[in-house]
Coordinates of C-alpha atoms in Angstrom, one line a residue:
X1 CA -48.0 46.7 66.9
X2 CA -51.5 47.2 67.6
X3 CA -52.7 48.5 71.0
X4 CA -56.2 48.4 72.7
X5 CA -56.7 52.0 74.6
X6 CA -59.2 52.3 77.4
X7 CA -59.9 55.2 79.3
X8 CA -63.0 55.7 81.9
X9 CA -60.7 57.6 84.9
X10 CA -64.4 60.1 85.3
X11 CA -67.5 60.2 83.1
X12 CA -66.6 59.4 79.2
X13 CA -65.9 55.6 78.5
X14 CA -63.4 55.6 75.6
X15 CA -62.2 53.3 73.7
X16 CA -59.4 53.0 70.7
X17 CA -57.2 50.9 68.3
X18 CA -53.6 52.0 67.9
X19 CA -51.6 50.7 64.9
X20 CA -47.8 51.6 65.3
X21 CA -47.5 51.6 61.4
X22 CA -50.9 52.7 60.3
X23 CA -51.8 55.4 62.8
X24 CA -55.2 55.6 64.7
X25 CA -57.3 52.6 63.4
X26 CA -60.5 53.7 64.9
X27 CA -61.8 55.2 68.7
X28 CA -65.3 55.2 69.8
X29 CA -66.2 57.1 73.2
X30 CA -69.5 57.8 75.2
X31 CA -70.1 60.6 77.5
X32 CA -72.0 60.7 80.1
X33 CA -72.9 64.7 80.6
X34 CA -76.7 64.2 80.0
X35 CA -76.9 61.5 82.9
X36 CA -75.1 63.6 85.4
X37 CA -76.8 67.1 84.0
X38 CA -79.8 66.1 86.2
X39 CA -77.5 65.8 89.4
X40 CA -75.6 68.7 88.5
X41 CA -72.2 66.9 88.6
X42 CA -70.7 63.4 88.5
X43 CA -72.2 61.1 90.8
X44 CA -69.1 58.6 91.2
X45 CA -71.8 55.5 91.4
X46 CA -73.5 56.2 88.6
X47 CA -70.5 56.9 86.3
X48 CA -68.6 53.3 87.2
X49 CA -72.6 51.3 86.3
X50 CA -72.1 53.1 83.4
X51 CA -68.6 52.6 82.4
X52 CA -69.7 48.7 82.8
X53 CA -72.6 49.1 80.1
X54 CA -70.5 50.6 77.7
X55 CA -67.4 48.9 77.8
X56 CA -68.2 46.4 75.2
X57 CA -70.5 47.4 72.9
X58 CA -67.6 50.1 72.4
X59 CA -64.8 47.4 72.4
X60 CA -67.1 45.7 69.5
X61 CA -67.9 48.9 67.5
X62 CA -64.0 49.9 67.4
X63 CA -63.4 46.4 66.5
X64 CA -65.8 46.9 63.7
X65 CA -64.9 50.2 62.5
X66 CA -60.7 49.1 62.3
X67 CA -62.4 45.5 60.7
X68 CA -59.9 43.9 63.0
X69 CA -60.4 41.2 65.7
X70 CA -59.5 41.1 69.1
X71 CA -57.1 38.4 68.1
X72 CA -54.9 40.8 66.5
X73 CA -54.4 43.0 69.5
X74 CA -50.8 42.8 70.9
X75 CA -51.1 44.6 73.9
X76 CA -53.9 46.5 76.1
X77 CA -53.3 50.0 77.6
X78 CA -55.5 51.6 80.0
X79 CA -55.9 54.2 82.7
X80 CA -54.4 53.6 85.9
X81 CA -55.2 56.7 87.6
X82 CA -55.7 59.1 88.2
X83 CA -59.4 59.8 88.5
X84 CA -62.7 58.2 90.0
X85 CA -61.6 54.9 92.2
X86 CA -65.0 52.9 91.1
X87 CA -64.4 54.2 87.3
X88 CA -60.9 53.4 86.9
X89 CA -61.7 49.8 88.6
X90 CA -63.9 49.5 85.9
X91 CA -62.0 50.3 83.0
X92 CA -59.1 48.6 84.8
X93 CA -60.6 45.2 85.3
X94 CA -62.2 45.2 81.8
X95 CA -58.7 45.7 80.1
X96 CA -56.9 43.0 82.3
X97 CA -59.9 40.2 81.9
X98 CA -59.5 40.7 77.8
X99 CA -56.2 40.7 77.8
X100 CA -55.9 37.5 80.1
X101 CA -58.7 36.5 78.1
X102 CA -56.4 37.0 74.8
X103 CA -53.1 36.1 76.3
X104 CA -51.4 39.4 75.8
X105 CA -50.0 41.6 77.7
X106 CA -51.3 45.3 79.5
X107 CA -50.1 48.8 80.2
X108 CA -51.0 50.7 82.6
X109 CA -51.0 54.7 82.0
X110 CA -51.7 57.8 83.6
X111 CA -54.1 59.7 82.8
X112 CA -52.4 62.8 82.3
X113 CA -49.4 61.1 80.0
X114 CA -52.7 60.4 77.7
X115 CA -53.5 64.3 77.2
X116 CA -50.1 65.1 77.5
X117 CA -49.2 63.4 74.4
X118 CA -52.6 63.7 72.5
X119 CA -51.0 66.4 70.0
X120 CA -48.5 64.3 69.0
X121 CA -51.8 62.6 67.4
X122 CA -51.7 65.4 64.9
X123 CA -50.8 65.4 61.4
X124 CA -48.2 68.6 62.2
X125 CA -47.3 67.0 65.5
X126 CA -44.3 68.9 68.0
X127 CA -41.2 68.3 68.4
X128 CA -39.5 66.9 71.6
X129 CA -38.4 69.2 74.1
X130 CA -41.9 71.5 74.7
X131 CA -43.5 73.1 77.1
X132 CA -46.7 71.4 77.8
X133 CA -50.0 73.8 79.5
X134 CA -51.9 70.9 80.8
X135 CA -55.9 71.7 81.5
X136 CA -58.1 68.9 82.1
X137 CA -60.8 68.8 84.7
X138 CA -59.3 69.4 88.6
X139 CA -55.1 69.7 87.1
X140 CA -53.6 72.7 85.7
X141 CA -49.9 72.1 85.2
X142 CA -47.4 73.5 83.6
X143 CA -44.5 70.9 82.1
X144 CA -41.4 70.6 80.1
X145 CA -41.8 67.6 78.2
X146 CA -38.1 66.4 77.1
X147 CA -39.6 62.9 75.7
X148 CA -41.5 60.0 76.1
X149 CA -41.8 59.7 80.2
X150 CA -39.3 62.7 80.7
X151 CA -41.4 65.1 82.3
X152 CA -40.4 68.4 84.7
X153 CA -42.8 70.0 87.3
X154 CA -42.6 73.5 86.5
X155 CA -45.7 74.9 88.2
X156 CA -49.9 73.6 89.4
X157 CA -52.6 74.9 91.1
X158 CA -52.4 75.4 94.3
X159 CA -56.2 75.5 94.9
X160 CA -58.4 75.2 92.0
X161 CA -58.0 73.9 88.5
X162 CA -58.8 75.9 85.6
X163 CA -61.5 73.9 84.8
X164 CA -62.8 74.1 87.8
X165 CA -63.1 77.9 88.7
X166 CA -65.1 77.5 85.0
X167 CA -67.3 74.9 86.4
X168 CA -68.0 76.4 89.4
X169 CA -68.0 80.1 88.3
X170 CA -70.8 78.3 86.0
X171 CA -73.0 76.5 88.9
X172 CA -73.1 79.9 90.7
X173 CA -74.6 81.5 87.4
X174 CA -77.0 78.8 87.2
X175 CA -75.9 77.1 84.2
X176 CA -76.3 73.2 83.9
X177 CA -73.5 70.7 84.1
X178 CA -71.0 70.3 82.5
X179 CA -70.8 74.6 83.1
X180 CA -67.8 75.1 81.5
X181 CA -68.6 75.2 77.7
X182 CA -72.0 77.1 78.6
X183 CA -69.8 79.8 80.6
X184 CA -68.1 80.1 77.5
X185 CA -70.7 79.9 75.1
X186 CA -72.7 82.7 77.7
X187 CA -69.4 85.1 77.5
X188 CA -69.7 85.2 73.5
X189 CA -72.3 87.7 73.9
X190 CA -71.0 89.8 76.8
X191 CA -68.5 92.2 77.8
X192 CA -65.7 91.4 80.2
X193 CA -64.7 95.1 81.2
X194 CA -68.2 95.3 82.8
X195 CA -66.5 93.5 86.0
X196 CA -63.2 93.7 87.3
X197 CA -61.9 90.0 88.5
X198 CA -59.0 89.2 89.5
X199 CA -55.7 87.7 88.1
X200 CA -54.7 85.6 90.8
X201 CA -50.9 84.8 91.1
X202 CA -50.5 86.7 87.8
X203 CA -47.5 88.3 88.6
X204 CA -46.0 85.7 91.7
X205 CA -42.9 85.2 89.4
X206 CA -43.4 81.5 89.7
X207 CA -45.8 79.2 87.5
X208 CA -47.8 78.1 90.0
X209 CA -51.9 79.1 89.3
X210 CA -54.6 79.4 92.1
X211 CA -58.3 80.1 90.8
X212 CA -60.2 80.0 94.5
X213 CA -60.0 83.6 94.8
X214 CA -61.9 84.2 90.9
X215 CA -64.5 82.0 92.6
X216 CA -65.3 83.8 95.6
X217 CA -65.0 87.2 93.7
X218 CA -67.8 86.0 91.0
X219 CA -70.0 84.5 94.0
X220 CA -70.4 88.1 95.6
X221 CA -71.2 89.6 92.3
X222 CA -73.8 86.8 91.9
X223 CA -75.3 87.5 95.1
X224 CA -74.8 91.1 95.1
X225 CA -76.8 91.3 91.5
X226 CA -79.1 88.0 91.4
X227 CA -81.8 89.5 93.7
X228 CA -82.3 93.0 92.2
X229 CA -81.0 93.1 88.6
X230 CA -84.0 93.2 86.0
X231 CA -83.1 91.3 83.8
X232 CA -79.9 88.4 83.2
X233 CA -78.0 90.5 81.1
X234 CA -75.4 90.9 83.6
X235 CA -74.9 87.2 83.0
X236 CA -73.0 87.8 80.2
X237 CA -70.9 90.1 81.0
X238 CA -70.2 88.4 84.2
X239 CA -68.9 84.8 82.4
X240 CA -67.4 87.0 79.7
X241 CA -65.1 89.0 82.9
X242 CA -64.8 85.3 84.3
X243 CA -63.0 83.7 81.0
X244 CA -61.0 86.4 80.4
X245 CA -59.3 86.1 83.6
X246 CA -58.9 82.4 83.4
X247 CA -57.4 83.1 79.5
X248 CA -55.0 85.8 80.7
X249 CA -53.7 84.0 84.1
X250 CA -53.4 80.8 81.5
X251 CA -51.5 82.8 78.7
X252 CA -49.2 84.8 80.8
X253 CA -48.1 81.9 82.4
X254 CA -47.5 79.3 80.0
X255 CA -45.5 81.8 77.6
X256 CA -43.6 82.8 80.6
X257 CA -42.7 79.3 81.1
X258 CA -42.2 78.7 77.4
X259 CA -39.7 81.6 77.4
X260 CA -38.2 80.6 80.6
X261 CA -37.4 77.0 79.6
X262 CA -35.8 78.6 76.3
X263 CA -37.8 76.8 74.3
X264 CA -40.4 77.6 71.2
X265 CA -43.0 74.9 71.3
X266 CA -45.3 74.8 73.7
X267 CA -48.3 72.8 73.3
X268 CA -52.2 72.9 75.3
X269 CA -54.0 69.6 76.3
X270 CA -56.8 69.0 78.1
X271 CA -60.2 70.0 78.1
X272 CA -60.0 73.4 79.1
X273 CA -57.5 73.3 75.9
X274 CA -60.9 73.6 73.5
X275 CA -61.8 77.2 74.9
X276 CA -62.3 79.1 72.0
X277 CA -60.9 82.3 73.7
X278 CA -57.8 80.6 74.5
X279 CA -56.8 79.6 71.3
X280 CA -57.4 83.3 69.8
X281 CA -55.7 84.9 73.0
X282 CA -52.8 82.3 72.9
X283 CA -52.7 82.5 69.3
X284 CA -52.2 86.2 68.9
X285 CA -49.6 86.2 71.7
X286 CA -47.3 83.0 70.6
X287 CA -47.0 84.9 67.3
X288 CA -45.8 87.8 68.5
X289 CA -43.3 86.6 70.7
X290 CA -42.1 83.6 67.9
X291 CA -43.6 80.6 70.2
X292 CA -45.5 78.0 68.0
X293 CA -48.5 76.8 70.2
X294 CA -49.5 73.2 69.4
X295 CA -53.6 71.3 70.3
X296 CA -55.2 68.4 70.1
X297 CA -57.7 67.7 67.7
X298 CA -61.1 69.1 69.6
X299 CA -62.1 65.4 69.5
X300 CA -59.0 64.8 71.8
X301 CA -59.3 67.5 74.2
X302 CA -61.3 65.7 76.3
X303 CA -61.1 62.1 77.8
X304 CA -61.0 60.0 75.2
X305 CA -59.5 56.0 74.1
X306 CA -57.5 57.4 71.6
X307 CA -54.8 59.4 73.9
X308 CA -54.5 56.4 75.8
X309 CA -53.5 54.0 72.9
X310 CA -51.5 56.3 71.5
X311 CA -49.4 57.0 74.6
X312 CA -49.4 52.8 75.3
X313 CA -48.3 52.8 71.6
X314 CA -45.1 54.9 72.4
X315 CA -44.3 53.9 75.5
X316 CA -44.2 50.3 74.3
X317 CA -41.9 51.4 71.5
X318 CA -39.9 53.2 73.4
X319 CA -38.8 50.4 75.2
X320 CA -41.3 50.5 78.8
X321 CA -42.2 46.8 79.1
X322 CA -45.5 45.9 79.7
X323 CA -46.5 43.7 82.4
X324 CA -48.6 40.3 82.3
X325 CA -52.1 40.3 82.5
X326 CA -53.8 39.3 86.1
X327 CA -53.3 41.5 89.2
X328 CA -53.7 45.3 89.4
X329 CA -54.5 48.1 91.3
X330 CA -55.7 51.7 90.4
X331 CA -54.7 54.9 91.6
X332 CA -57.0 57.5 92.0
X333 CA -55.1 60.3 93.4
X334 CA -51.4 59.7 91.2
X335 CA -49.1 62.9 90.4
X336 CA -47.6 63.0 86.6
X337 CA -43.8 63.0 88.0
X338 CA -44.3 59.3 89.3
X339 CA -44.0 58.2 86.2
X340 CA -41.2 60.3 85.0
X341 CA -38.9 58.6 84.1
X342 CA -37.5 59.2 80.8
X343 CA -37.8 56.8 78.0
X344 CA -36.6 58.0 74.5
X345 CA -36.6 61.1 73.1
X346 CA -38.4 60.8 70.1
X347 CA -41.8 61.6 68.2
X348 CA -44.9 59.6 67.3
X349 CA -44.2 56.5 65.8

């Protein structure tokens, strides 16, 4: 079975060739950072006249790469929501004209399903059940992931993502967009005692997260020490305080749901999931307390084609029937446990 991914819920147009028996065939995807740099942020318009540029020439080069023709696609998965409404109309539309075009059939996904799975893309892929720490862009959720579809609210933001308190905690130290992976490049050479932040809902007792209040505490340092300090060295110590209260509220929770859930295998998707300082802090404290902690490939940890092939190409196989091409509608704002609804309980195909 060979399924056509798209994904363009925000600003990277990606797009992938699944092969239930082969593995990932090929993925191509374009980002669109240097476009919205100058805006500093998405600009929703601009990203959808984008998504429409791209589309194909990506659809041809995946076709190229895989030397496979559209005529041996069996089915189109794409991303339903949620996201940008004008980006996922385009990505959306795309996927239901070619597979109309082709006579096949499509599958609408969520978003989150696509990262939530992406680690299953590995070659040392987890287990089903997990505990899944999803970071990408404005969700942080914490999941126990049973199987295919079977998904369990354990704990979100109530306020701001993870990503987002690094974004923003970026902007207000002047950095350029996208802020997060400057933040955390801008922390490597500074010292987070320097500051004291705060832990937000660190020790609530629940798994809920909320990153407002790290905001607001790095904006009155900023405006505290931007008109007087001689020089920007304070910069660095500043991002570095700022990531290493993201990385402890992130780590103390998810091995507290890990432990709580009874389970050893918890597994980190989503962009934020790339942060080097994570992976080390995570790293050290999964090994200690006998959790296995499982990523994405970095080239997965963002928005990509690849995750949503890959999910299409389980769900299909887990028995989710897909739907015939023609109408559709996208979903933009689309919580994870609408489409829980559990499938089968077993691993990558």
């Amino acid at each position: 079975m060979l399924v056509l991914g798209i994904e363009s819920s925000c600003d990277e147009t990606g797009v992938a060739l699944y092969d239930s028996e082969r593995g990932l065939r090929a993925h191509a995807l374009y980002s669109q950072a240097a476009m919205h740099a100058e805006y500093g942020g998405v600009v929703p318009e601009l990203a959808s006249r984008d998504h429409i540029r791209r589309l194909a020439p990506l659809l041809r080069a995946v076709l190229e790469q895989a030397q496979a023709d559209a005529g041996s696609i069996d089915a189109v998965a794409y991303t339903q929501g949620p996201g940008l409404a004008g980006a996922l109309l385009v990505g959306a539309s795309f996927a239901e004209g070619l597979a109309m075009a082709l006579g096949i059939p499509t599958l609408p996904l969520h978003h989150l399903e696509g990262h939530l799975l992406s680690p299953l893309l590995c070659a040392d892929p987890p287990a089903f059940p997990f505990v899944a720490l999803l970071v990408s862009g404005g969700h942080t959720q914490l999941m126990r992931v049973a199987g295919v579809g079977d998904y369990e609210l354990l704990g979100e933001t109530l306020d701001d993502a993870a990503g987002e308190a690094f974004d923003k905690s970026a902007k207000l130290l002047g950095l350029d967009y996208p802020g997060g992976p400057l933040l955390a490049r801008l922390a490597d050479h500074g010292n987070a005692e320097v500051f004291s932040l705060p832990r937000p809902l660190l020790h609530s007792g629940d798994f809920n997260f909320s990153f407002s209040g790290l905001k607001t505490a790095v904006r009155t340092v900023v405006e505290r020490l931007a008109p007087s300090a001689p020089d920007e060295a304070w910069k660095d110590d500043l991002a570095s305080a700022t990531q290493a209260s993201i990385v402890e509220v992130l780590t103390h929770k998810a091995l507290a749901a890990t432990r709580a859930a009874g389970l050893q295998r918890l597994v980190v998707a989503g962009g934020v999931g790339a942060n080097r300082e994570l992976r080390r802090v995570l790293g050290a404290n999964t090994a200690r307390q006998g959790i296995r902690v499982f990523y994405p490939e970095l080239e997965f940890c963002t928005d990509n084609g690849a995750m949503i092939a890959f999910a299409g190409a389980l769900r299909l196989m887990a028995g989710t029937t897909p739907k015939p091409p023609g109408a559709f509608a996208v979903q933009p704002r689309w919580p994870l446990s609408a489409v829980s609804q559990p499938v089968a309980a077993k691993g990558p195909p």
